[in-house]
Amino acid sequence: MTHLRRTTAAAASLVAATLALTACTGGDTDGGQTATGDQKDVTIAVHNGWDEGIAVSHLWAELLESEGYDVELEMADAGPVYTGIAGGQFDVNVDTWLPLTHGDYLEEYGDDLELLGAWYDDAVLTIAVNEDAPLTSLAELGQNADVFGGRLVGIEPGAGLTRITKDEVIPTYGLEGMDFVESSTPAMLAELTGATDAGRNIAVTLWRPHWAYDAFPIRDLEDPEGALGEAERIESVGRTGFAEDFPQLAAWLAEFTLTDEQLFSLENIMFNELGGKDNEAAVERWLEENPDFFPGIKDAAGEV
């Protein structure tokens, strides 16, 4: 798990020392409130490697800090994210794919979670290959495994995409003879980069929306059996009591949506142009280019 504290350079050493002595906890830790009446401290749990979630989490961190909240971002795999939210260690996650990808976690921990609203409704899981690969469908992959060196490159072991690939895609299409590599999203993207540069065929687990579709010459394999599921919605999910402790933020999240153009432009700035090295600068630049974004959410939500 990676702990990220958004703070000024002048306070960085003090915060680092404080965090070394204290564990993160969900909800308010110092009794403070924002001008909206919400608890001041908010911890956003972020899925490792899921770039749309990283981008949107940093976007909300910037927006909330501009409103007087103290924001912490916690990076973790899916399992720890949902156990942490259910246990109250984290306040909210803005990258929950439903009903399929993260549905098992909702079923297991649903009594301790609050659904706060969907902000995107056309998210899909995919198996992608280089655009000049000599096949178009997952139904052809098993018989052409040697084209890809017998490998299907995956992401984090705890990801919903990994589970669905193992439990649904591989048995449905007879891919048991392929080496399904469970690694991490950065490792998968590094292999995709290497294969692209070398002109090699490659098959990877991926999802839309993702900036890789703009960065690499890739396309999705058809899924005639629907093993990867239909289009999903991306929701914000909070801990029990979230809306009570953060009524204004809950109202904002209920009105929050992103179009394809908005999301892809944010991801392009963050991960392509800035290489994921300065996410706060990426968000600041995007907000300058989209000055009506947050005011529109605030107008729609009103004051709670």
PDB file of N, CA, C and O in Angstrom, residues 76-147:
ATOM      1  N   ALA A  76      -3.627   1.287  -3.168  1.00  0.00           N
ATOM      2  CA  ALA A  76      -3.667  -0.113  -2.732  1.00  0.00           C
ATOM      3  C   ALA A  76      -4.333  -0.958  -3.809  1.00  0.00           C
ATOM      4  O   ALA A  76      -5.020  -0.436  -4.688  1.00  0.00           O
ATOM      5  N   ASP A  77      -4.130  -2.271  -3.743  1.00  0.00           N
ATOM      6  CA  ASP A  77      -4.860  -3.176  -4.621  1.00  0.00           C
ATOM      7  C   ASP A  77      -6.325  -3.210  -4.197  1.00  0.00           C
ATOM      8  O   ASP A  77      -6.701  -2.742  -3.115  1.00  0.00           O
ATOM      9  N   ALA A  78      -7.147  -3.802  -5.068  1.00  0.00           N
ATOM     10  CA  ALA A  78      -8.592  -3.734  -4.859  1.00  0.00           C
ATOM     11  C   ALA A  78      -9.023  -4.318  -3.513  1.00  0.00           C
ATOM     12  O   ALA A  78      -9.856  -3.723  -2.812  1.00  0.00           O
ATOM     13  N   GLY A  79      -8.487  -5.482  -3.139  1.00  0.00           N
ATOM     14  CA  GLY A  79      -8.892  -6.098  -1.881  1.00  0.00           C
ATOM     15  C   GLY A  79      -8.695  -5.183  -0.686  1.00  0.00           C
ATOM     16  O   GLY A  79      -9.651  -4.929   0.072  1.00  0.00           O
ATOM     17  N   PRO A  80      -7.483  -4.661  -0.477  1.00  0.00           N
ATOM     18  CA  PRO A  80      -7.271  -3.737   0.632  1.00  0.00           C
ATOM     19  C   PRO A  80      -8.084  -2.447   0.531  1.00  0.00           C
ATOM     20  O   PRO A  80      -8.449  -1.863   1.554  1.00  0.00           O
ATOM     21  N   VAL A  81      -8.372  -2.004  -0.692  1.00  0.00           N
ATOM     22  CA  VAL A  81      -9.207  -0.803  -0.840  1.00  0.00           C
ATOM     23  C   VAL A  81     -10.572  -1.031  -0.203  1.00  0.00           C
ATOM     24  O   VAL A  81     -11.050  -0.224   0.614  1.00  0.00           O
ATOM     25  N   TYR A  82     -11.219  -2.146  -0.550  1.00  0.00           N
ATOM     26  CA  TYR A  82     -12.586  -2.346  -0.076  1.00  0.00           C
ATOM     27  C   TYR A  82     -12.639  -2.797   1.379  1.00  0.00           C
ATOM     28  O   TYR A  82     -13.567  -2.418   2.110  1.00  0.00           O
ATOM     29  N   THR A  83     -11.656  -3.565   1.826  1.00  0.00           N
ATOM     30  CA  THR A  83     -11.628  -3.884   3.250  1.00  0.00           C
ATOM     31  C   THR A  83     -11.362  -2.624   4.068  1.00  0.00           C
ATOM     32  O   THR A  83     -11.914  -2.456   5.156  1.00  0.00           O
ATOM     33  N   GLY A  84     -10.536  -1.731   3.513  1.00  0.00           N
ATOM     34  CA  GLY A  84     -10.242  -0.481   4.208  1.00  0.00           C
ATOM     35  C   GLY A  84     -11.444   0.440   4.285  1.00  0.00           C
ATOM     36  O   GLY A  84     -11.686   1.091   5.308  1.00  0.00           O
ATOM     37  N   ILE A  85     -12.217   0.526   3.196  1.00  0.00           N
ATOM     38  CA  ILE A  85     -13.420   1.353   3.221  1.00  0.00           C
ATOM     39  C   ILE A  85     -14.448   0.740   4.167  1.00  0.00           C
ATOM     40  O   ILE A  85     -15.048   1.440   4.993  1.00  0.00           O
ATOM     41  N   ALA A  86     -14.663  -0.559   4.048  1.00  0.00           N
ATOM     42  CA  ALA A  86     -15.642  -1.224   4.905  1.00  0.00           C
ATOM     43  C   ALA A  86     -15.277  -1.102   6.380  1.00  0.00           C
ATOM     44  O   ALA A  86     -16.153  -0.996   7.236  1.00  0.00           O
ATOM     45  N   GLY A  87     -13.971  -1.083   6.667  1.00  0.00           N
ATOM     46  CA  GLY A  87     -13.523  -0.977   8.047  1.00  0.00           C
ATOM     47  C   GLY A  87     -13.378   0.446   8.543  1.00  0.00           C
ATOM     48  O   GLY A  87     -13.056   0.669   9.713  1.00  0.00           O
ATOM     49  N   GLY A  88     -13.610   1.430   7.650  1.00  0.00           N
ATOM     50  CA  GLY A  88     -13.551   2.825   8.062  1.00  0.00           C
ATOM     51  C   GLY A  88     -12.176   3.444   8.018  1.00  0.00           C
ATOM     52  O   GLY A  88     -11.997   4.598   8.418  1.00  0.00           O
ATOM     53  N   GLN A  89     -11.148   2.710   7.519  1.00  0.00           N
ATOM     54  CA  GLN A  89      -9.816   3.296   7.416  1.00  0.00           C
ATOM     55  C   GLN A  89      -9.740   4.303   6.267  1.00  0.00           C
ATOM     56  O   GLN A  89      -8.953   5.245   6.309  1.00  0.00           O
ATOM     57  N   PHE A  90     -10.542   4.094   5.228  1.00  0.00           N
ATOM     58  CA  PHE A  90     -10.629   5.010   4.098  1.00  0.00           C
ATOM     59  C   PHE A  90     -12.048   5.558   4.022  1.00  0.00           C
ATOM     60  O   PHE A  90     -13.000   4.891   4.438  1.00  0.00           O
ATOM     61  N   ASP A  91     -12.172   6.750   3.443  1.00  0.00           N
ATOM     62  CA  ASP A  91     -13.495   7.362   3.332  1.00  0.00           C
ATOM     63  C   ASP A  91     -14.204   7.028   2.029  1.00  0.00           C
ATOM     64  O   ASP A  91     -15.414   6.793   2.019  1.00  0.00           O
ATOM     65  N   VAL A  92     -13.470   7.032   0.906  1.00  0.00           N
ATOM     66  CA  VAL A  92     -14.147   6.951  -0.377  1.00  0.00           C
ATOM     67  C   VAL A  92     -13.202   6.421  -1.447  1.00  0.00           C
ATOM     68  O   VAL A  92     -11.982   6.580  -1.349  1.00  0.00           O
ATOM     69  N   ASN A  93     -13.775   5.766  -2.437  1.00  0.00           N
ATOM     70  CA  ASN A  93     -13.075   5.369  -3.659  1.00  0.00           C
ATOM     71  C   ASN A  93     -13.924   5.826  -4.828  1.00  0.00           C
ATOM     72  O   ASN A  93     -15.151   5.680  -4.814  1.00  0.00           O
ATOM     73  N   VAL A  94     -13.286   6.378  -5.865  1.00  0.00           N
ATOM     74  CA  VAL A  94     -14.040   6.924  -7.000  1.00  0.00           C
ATOM     75  C   VAL A  94     -13.868   6.079  -8.263  1.00  0.00           C
ATOM     76  O   VAL A  94     -14.142   6.546  -9.362  1.00  0.00           O
ATOM     77  N   ASP A  95     -13.444   4.814  -8.106  1.00  0.00           N
ATOM     78  CA  ASP A  95     -13.166   3.990  -9.286  1.00  0.00           C
ATOM     79  C   ASP A  95     -13.702   2.573  -9.108  1.00  0.00           C
ATOM     80  O   ASP A  95     -13.017   1.592  -9.381  1.00  0.00           O
ATOM     81  N   THR A  96     -14.956   2.469  -8.681  1.00  0.00           N
ATOM     82  CA  THR A  96     -15.586   1.165  -8.485  1.00  0.00           C
ATOM     83  C   THR A  96     -16.407   0.807  -9.724  1.00  0.00           C
ATOM     84  O   THR A  96     -17.373   1.498 -10.056  1.00  0.00           O
ATOM     85  N   TRP A  97     -15.996  -0.274 -10.392  1.00  0.00           N
ATOM     86  CA  TRP A  97     -16.664  -0.728 -11.610  1.00  0.00           C
ATOM     87  C   TRP A  97     -17.760  -1.718 -11.239  1.00  0.00           C
ATOM     88  O   TRP A  97     -17.489  -2.754 -10.623  1.00  0.00           O
ATOM     89  N   LEU A  98     -18.987  -1.403 -11.658  1.00  0.00           N
ATOM     90  CA  LEU A  98     -20.136  -2.245 -11.366  1.00  0.00           C
ATOM     91  C   LEU A  98     -20.990  -2.428 -12.620  1.00  0.00           C
ATOM     92  O   LEU A  98     -21.018  -1.559 -13.489  1.00  0.00           O
ATOM     93  N   PRO A  99     -21.649  -3.589 -12.746  1.00  0.00           N
ATOM     94  CA  PRO A  99     -21.864  -4.590 -11.689  1.00  0.00           C
ATOM     95  C   PRO A  99     -20.862  -5.738 -11.657  1.00  0.00           C
ATOM     96  O   PRO A  99     -20.938  -6.574 -10.761  1.00  0.00           O
ATOM     97  N   LEU A 100     -19.905  -5.801 -12.590  1.00  0.00           N
ATOM     98  CA  LEU A 100     -19.101  -7.013 -12.743  1.00  0.00           C
ATOM     99  C   LEU A 100     -17.739  -6.932 -12.060  1.00  0.00           C
ATOM    100  O   LEU A 100     -17.441  -7.711 -11.157  1.00  0.00           O
ATOM    101  N   THR A 101     -16.895  -5.987 -12.485  1.00  0.00           N
ATOM    102  CA  THR A 101     -15.479  -6.021 -12.121  1.00  0.00           C
ATOM    103  C   THR A 101     -15.264  -6.012 -10.618  1.00  0.00           C
ATOM    104  O   THR A 101     -14.482  -6.808 -10.083  1.00  0.00           O
ATOM    105  N   HIS A 102     -15.936  -5.122  -9.904  1.00  0.00           N
ATOM    106  CA  HIS A 102     -15.791  -5.045  -8.459  1.00  0.00           C
ATOM    107  C   HIS A 102     -17.049  -5.528  -7.739  1.00  0.00           C
ATOM    108  O   HIS A 102     -17.220  -5.276  -6.538  1.00  0.00           O
ATOM    109  N   GLY A 103     -17.909  -6.237  -8.474  1.00  0.00           N
ATOM    110  CA  GLY A 103     -19.159  -6.697  -7.890  1.00  0.00           C
ATOM    111  C   GLY A 103     -18.980  -7.642  -6.722  1.00  0.00           C
ATOM    112  O   GLY A 103     -19.774  -7.630  -5.773  1.00  0.00           O
ATOM    113  N   ASP A 104     -17.940  -8.483  -6.756  1.00  0.00           N
ATOM    114  CA  ASP A 104     -17.697  -9.408  -5.649  1.00  0.00           C
ATOM    115  C   ASP A 104     -17.432  -8.660  -4.350  1.00  0.00           C
ATOM    116  O   ASP A 104     -17.862  -9.087  -3.271  1.00  0.00           O
ATOM    117  N   TYR A 105     -16.717  -7.537  -4.457  1.00  0.00           N
ATOM    118  CA  TYR A 105     -16.421  -6.755  -3.251  1.00  0.00           C
ATOM    119  C   TYR A 105     -17.695  -6.089  -2.714  1.00  0.00           C
ATOM    120  O   TYR A 105     -17.890  -6.002  -1.501  1.00  0.00           O
ATOM    121  N   LEU A 106     -18.547  -5.643  -3.619  1.00  0.00           N
ATOM    122  CA  LEU A 106     -19.803  -5.044  -3.183  1.00  0.00           C
ATOM    123  C   LEU A 106     -20.677  -6.090  -2.494  1.00  0.00           C
ATOM    124  O   LEU A 106     -21.312  -5.817  -1.475  1.00  0.00           O
ATOM    125  N   GLU A 107     -20.674  -7.305  -3.038  1.00  0.00           N
ATOM    126  CA  GLU A 107     -21.456  -8.381  -2.428  1.00  0.00           C
ATOM    127  C   GLU A 107     -20.918  -8.724  -1.047  1.00  0.00           C
ATOM    128  O   GLU A 107     -21.696  -8.971  -0.110  1.00  0.00           O
ATOM    129  N   GLU A 108     -19.591  -8.726  -0.906  1.00  0.00           N
ATOM    130  CA  GLU A 108     -18.994  -9.104   0.372  1.00  0.00           C
ATOM    131  C   GLU A 108     -19.094  -8.010   1.421  1.00  0.00           C
ATOM    132  O   GLU A 108     -19.351  -8.287   2.607  1.00  0.00           O
ATOM    133  N   TYR A 109     -18.889  -6.756   1.003  1.00  0.00           N
ATOM    134  CA  TYR A 109     -18.800  -5.667   1.971  1.00  0.00           C
ATOM    135  C   TYR A 109     -19.938  -4.655   1.854  1.00  0.00           C
ATOM    136  O   TYR A 109     -19.890  -3.595   2.482  1.00  0.00           O
ATOM    137  N   GLY A 110     -20.960  -4.982   1.050  1.00  0.00           N
ATOM    138  CA  GLY A 110     -21.995  -4.009   0.732  1.00  0.00           C
ATOM    139  C   GLY A 110     -22.689  -3.392   1.930  1.00  0.00           C
ATOM    140  O   GLY A 110     -23.100  -2.230   1.883  1.00  0.00           O
ATOM    141  N   ASP A 111     -22.815  -4.147   3.025  1.00  0.00           N
ATOM    142  CA  ASP A 111     -23.478  -3.595   4.211  1.00  0.00           C
ATOM    143  C   ASP A 111     -22.677  -2.470   4.849  1.00  0.00           C
ATOM    144  O   ASP A 111     -23.220  -1.708   5.655  1.00  0.00           O
ATOM    145  N   ASP A 112     -21.395  -2.395   4.509  1.00  0.00           N
ATOM    146  CA  ASP A 112     -20.528  -1.370   5.102  1.00  0.00           C
ATOM    147  C   ASP A 112     -20.060  -0.344   4.076  1.00  0.00           C
ATOM    148  O   ASP A 112     -19.083   0.368   4.299  1.00  0.00           O
ATOM    149  N   LEU A 113     -20.754  -0.269   2.936  1.00  0.00           N
ATOM    150  CA  LEU A 113     -20.408   0.669   1.873  1.00  0.00           C
ATOM    151  C   LEU A 113     -21.629   1.500   1.495  1.00  0.00           C
ATOM    152  O   LEU A 113     -22.763   1.056   1.639  1.00  0.00           O
ATOM    153  N   GLU A 114     -21.378   2.699   0.999  1.00  0.00           N
ATOM    154  CA  GLU A 114     -22.442   3.560   0.485  1.00  0.00           C
ATOM    155  C   GLU A 114     -22.151   3.897  -0.972  1.00  0.00           C
ATOM    156  O   GLU A 114     -21.064   4.400  -1.289  1.00  0.00           O
ATOM    157  N   LEU A 115     -23.099   3.606  -1.856  1.00  0.00           N
ATOM    158  CA  LEU A 115     -22.971   3.986  -3.262  1.00  0.00           C
ATOM    159  C   LEU A 115     -23.318   5.463  -3.384  1.00  0.00           C
ATOM    160  O   LEU A 115     -24.394   5.898  -2.964  1.00  0.00           O
ATOM    161  N   LEU A 116     -22.422   6.228  -3.999  1.00  0.00           N
ATOM    162  CA  LEU A 116     -22.549   7.680  -4.009  1.00  0.00           C
ATOM    163  C   LEU A 116     -22.862   8.251  -5.385  1.00  0.00           C
ATOM    164  O   LEU A 116     -23.033   9.465  -5.519  1.00  0.00           O
ATOM    165  N   GLY A 117     -22.926   7.391  -6.407  1.00  0.00           N
ATOM    166  CA  GLY A 117     -23.278   7.881  -7.735  1.00  0.00           C
ATOM    167  C   GLY A 117     -22.274   7.483  -8.789  1.00  0.00           C
ATOM    168  O   GLY A 117     -21.070   7.382  -8.525  1.00  0.00           O
ATOM    169  N   ALA A 118     -22.766   7.226  -9.998  1.00  0.00           N
ATOM    170  CA  ALA A 118     -21.921   6.840 -11.130  1.00  0.00           C
ATOM    171  C   ALA A 118     -21.517   8.073 -11.925  1.00  0.00           C
ATOM    172  O   ALA A 118     -22.345   8.945 -12.196  1.00  0.00           O
ATOM    173  N   TRP A 119     -20.244   8.132 -12.303  1.00  0.00           N
ATOM    174  CA  TRP A 119     -19.764   9.291 -13.072  1.00  0.00           C
ATOM    175  C   TRP A 119     -19.389   8.925 -14.505  1.00  0.00           C
ATOM    176  O   TRP A 119     -19.089   9.807 -15.328  1.00  0.00           O
ATOM    177  N   TYR A 120     -19.426   7.631 -14.845  1.00  0.00           N
ATOM    178  CA  TYR A 120     -19.099   7.184 -16.202  1.00  0.00           C
ATOM    179  C   TYR A 120     -19.855   5.883 -16.424  1.00  0.00           C
ATOM    180  O   TYR A 120     -19.930   5.045 -15.523  1.00  0.00           O
ATOM    181  N   ASP A 121     -20.439   5.705 -17.621  1.00  0.00           N
ATOM    182  CA  ASP A 121     -21.316   4.544 -17.809  1.00  0.00           C
ATOM    183  C   ASP A 121     -20.984   3.702 -19.030  1.00  0.00           C
ATOM    184  O   ASP A 121     -21.816   2.922 -19.496  1.00  0.00           O
ATOM    185  N   ASP A 122     -19.772   3.828 -19.557  1.00  0.00           N
ATOM    186  CA  ASP A 122     -19.405   3.032 -20.727  1.00  0.00           C
ATOM    187  C   ASP A 122     -18.020   2.422 -20.555  1.00  0.00           C
ATOM    188  O   ASP A 122     -17.204   2.427 -21.474  1.00  0.00           O
ATOM    189  N   ALA A 123     -17.754   1.884 -19.379  1.00  0.00           N
ATOM    190  CA  ALA A 123     -16.457   1.270 -19.094  1.00  0.00           C
ATOM    191  C   ALA A 123     -16.490  -0.200 -19.509  1.00  0.00           C
ATOM    192  O   ALA A 123     -17.461  -0.909 -19.220  1.00  0.00           O
ATOM    193  N   VAL A 124     -15.451  -0.655 -20.193  1.00  0.00           N
ATOM    194  CA  VAL A 124     -15.418  -2.044 -20.657  1.00  0.00           C
ATOM    195  C   VAL A 124     -14.048  -2.664 -20.399  1.00  0.00           C
ATOM    196  O   VAL A 124     -13.016  -2.008 -20.490  1.00  0.00           O
ATOM    197  N   LEU A 125     -14.060  -3.950 -20.057  1.00  0.00           N
ATOM    198  CA  LEU A 125     -12.841  -4.744 -19.943  1.00  0.00           C
ATOM    199  C   LEU A 125     -12.503  -5.308 -21.313  1.00  0.00           C
ATOM    200  O   LEU A 125     -13.395  -5.653 -22.090  1.00  0.00           O
ATOM    201  N   THR A 126     -11.206  -5.429 -21.614  1.00  0.00           N
ATOM    202  CA  THR A 126     -10.797  -5.840 -22.950  1.00  0.00           C
ATOM    203  C   THR A 126      -9.573  -6.754 -22.898  1.00  0.00           C
ATOM    204  O   THR A 126      -8.849  -6.799 -21.907  1.00  0.00           O
ATOM    205  N   ILE A 127      -9.359  -7.471 -23.997  1.00  0.00           N
ATOM    206  CA  ILE A 127      -8.078  -8.087 -24.315  1.00  0.00           C
ATOM    207  C   ILE A 127      -7.609  -7.395 -25.585  1.00  0.00           C
ATOM    208  O   ILE A 127      -8.300  -7.442 -26.613  1.00  0.00           O
ATOM    209  N   ALA A 128      -6.473  -6.708 -25.509  1.00  0.00           N
ATOM    210  CA  ALA A 128      -5.994  -5.910 -26.638  1.00  0.00           C
ATOM    211  C   ALA A 128      -4.738  -6.530 -27.240  1.00  0.00           C
ATOM    212  O   ALA A 128      -3.940  -7.164 -26.533  1.00  0.00           O
ATOM    213  N   VAL A 129      -4.582  -6.323 -28.541  1.00  0.00           N
ATOM    214  CA  VAL A 129      -3.405  -6.790 -29.267  1.00  0.00           C
ATOM    215  C   VAL A 129      -2.896  -5.665 -30.149  1.00  0.00           C
ATOM    216  O   VAL A 129      -3.594  -4.672 -30.386  1.00  0.00           O
ATOM    217  N   ASN A 130      -1.681  -5.810 -30.645  1.00  0.00           N
ATOM    218  CA  ASN A 130      -1.163  -4.843 -31.607  1.00  0.00           C
ATOM    219  C   ASN A 130      -2.066  -4.840 -32.836  1.00  0.00           C
ATOM    220  O   ASN A 130      -2.605  -5.867 -33.242  1.00  0.00           O
ATOM    221  N   GLU A 131      -2.250  -3.656 -33.429  1.00  0.00           N
ATOM    222  CA  GLU A 131      -3.258  -3.507 -34.475  1.00  0.00           C
ATOM    223  C   GLU A 131      -2.981  -4.335 -35.724  1.00  0.00           C
ATOM    224  O   GLU A 131      -3.906  -4.615 -36.494  1.00  0.00           O
ATOM    225  N   ASP A 132      -1.730  -4.770 -35.955  1.00  0.00           N
ATOM    226  CA  ASP A 132      -1.431  -5.583 -37.127  1.00  0.00           C
ATOM    227  C   ASP A 132      -1.335  -7.076 -36.788  1.00  0.00           C
ATOM    228  O   ASP A 132      -0.840  -7.874 -37.591  1.00  0.00           O
ATOM    229  N   ALA A 133      -1.827  -7.472 -35.615  1.00  0.00           N
ATOM    230  CA  ALA A 133      -1.836  -8.892 -35.261  1.00  0.00           C
ATOM    231  C   ALA A 133      -2.758  -9.658 -36.208  1.00  0.00           C
ATOM    232  O   ALA A 133      -3.790  -9.135 -36.643  1.00  0.00           O
ATOM    233  N   PRO A 134      -2.429 -10.920 -36.529  1.00  0.00           N
ATOM    234  CA  PRO A 134      -3.168 -11.663 -37.553  1.00  0.00           C
ATOM    235  C   PRO A 134      -4.414 -12.382 -37.029  1.00  0.00           C
ATOM    236  O   PRO A 134      -4.710 -13.506 -37.433  1.00  0.00           O
ATOM    237  N   LEU A 135      -5.173 -11.752 -36.137  1.00  0.00           N
ATOM    238  CA  LEU A 135      -6.442 -12.308 -35.694  1.00  0.00           C
ATOM    239  C   LEU A 135      -7.302 -11.180 -35.152  1.00  0.00           C
ATOM    240  O   LEU A 135      -6.787 -10.115 -34.799  1.00  0.00           O
ATOM    241  N   THR A 136      -8.602 -11.418 -35.086  1.00  0.00           N
ATOM    242  CA  THR A 136      -9.528 -10.359 -34.688  1.00  0.00           C
ATOM    243  C   THR A 136     -10.395 -10.730 -33.501  1.00  0.00           C
ATOM    244  O   THR A 136     -11.078  -9.870 -32.956  1.00  0.00           O
ATOM    245  N   SER A 137     -10.391 -12.003 -33.093  1.00  0.00           N
ATOM    246  CA  SER A 137     -11.331 -12.461 -32.079  1.00  0.00           C
ATOM    247  C   SER A 137     -10.643 -13.304 -31.018  1.00  0.00           C
ATOM    248  O   SER A 137      -9.671 -14.017 -31.296  1.00  0.00           O
ATOM    249  N   LEU A 138     -11.177 -13.252 -29.799  1.00  0.00           N
ATOM    250  CA  LEU A 138     -10.704 -14.130 -28.735  1.00  0.00           C
ATOM    251  C   LEU A 138     -10.917 -15.599 -29.101  1.00  0.00           C
ATOM    252  O   LEU A 138     -10.191 -16.473 -28.631  1.00  0.00           O
ATOM    253  N   ALA A 139     -11.885 -15.869 -29.947  1.00  0.00           N
ATOM    254  CA  ALA A 139     -12.137 -17.244 -30.367  1.00  0.00           C
ATOM    255  C   ALA A 139     -10.976 -17.825 -31.168  1.00  0.00           C
ATOM    256  O   ALA A 139     -10.838 -19.044 -31.278  1.00  0.00           O
ATOM    257  N   GLU A 140     -10.130 -16.964 -31.715  1.00  0.00           N
ATOM    258  CA  GLU A 140      -8.978 -17.403 -32.494  1.00  0.00           C
ATOM    259  C   GLU A 140      -7.694 -17.463 -31.676  1.00  0.00           C
ATOM    260  O   GLU A 140      -6.680 -17.990 -32.141  1.00  0.00           O
ATOM    261  N   LEU A 141      -7.730 -16.909 -30.467  1.00  0.00           N
ATOM    262  CA  LEU A 141      -6.494 -16.720 -29.718  1.00  0.00           C
ATOM    263  C   LEU A 141      -5.848 -18.036 -29.308  1.00  0.00           C
ATOM    264  O   LEU A 141      -4.624 -18.198 -29.407  1.00  0.00           O
ATOM    265  N   GLY A 142      -6.645 -18.991 -28.843  1.00  0.00           N
ATOM    266  CA  GLY A 142      -6.081 -20.244 -28.380  1.00  0.00           C
ATOM    267  C   GLY A 142      -5.296 -20.973 -29.451  1.00  0.00           C
ATOM    268  O   GLY A 142      -4.219 -21.529 -29.184  1.00  0.00           O
ATOM    269  N   GLN A 143      -5.796 -20.966 -30.674  1.00  0.00           N
ATOM    270  CA  GLN A 143      -5.125 -21.658 -31.773  1.00  0.00           C
ATOM    271  C   GLN A 143      -3.972 -20.845 -32.346  1.00  0.00           C
ATOM    272  O   GLN A 143      -3.213 -21.366 -33.178  1.00  0.00           O
ATOM    273  N   ASN A 144      -3.851 -19.605 -31.929  1.00  0.00           N
ATOM    274  CA  ASN A 144      -2.776 -18.745 -32.427  1.00  0.00           C
ATOM    275  C   ASN A 144      -1.904 -18.227 -31.286  1.00  0.00           C
ATOM    276  O   ASN A 144      -1.288 -17.163 -31.405  1.00  0.00           O
ATOM    277  N   ALA A 145      -1.853 -18.973 -30.201  1.00  0.00           N
ATOM    278  CA  ALA A 145      -1.092 -18.527 -29.032  1.00  0.00           C
ATOM    279  C   ALA A 145       0.368 -18.302 -29.358  1.00  0.00           C
ATOM    280  O   ALA A 145       1.009 -17.396 -28.799  1.00  0.00           O
ATOM    281  N   ASP A 146       0.916 -19.123 -30.283  1.00  0.00           N
ATOM    282  CA  ASP A 146       2.332 -18.991 -30.608  1.00  0.00           C
ATOM    283  C   ASP A 146       2.655 -17.647 -31.245  1.00  0.00           C
ATOM    284  O   ASP A 146       3.794 -17.180 -31.186  1.00  0.00           O
ATOM    285  N   VAL A 147       1.660 -17.020 -31.856  1.00  0.00           N
ATOM    286  CA  VAL A 147       1.869 -15.691 -32.443  1.00  0.00           C
ATOM    287  C   VAL A 147       2.314 -14.700 -31.364  1.00  0.00           C
ATOM    288  O   VAL A 147       3.071 -13.766 -31.633  1.00  0.00           O
TER     289      VAL A 147
END
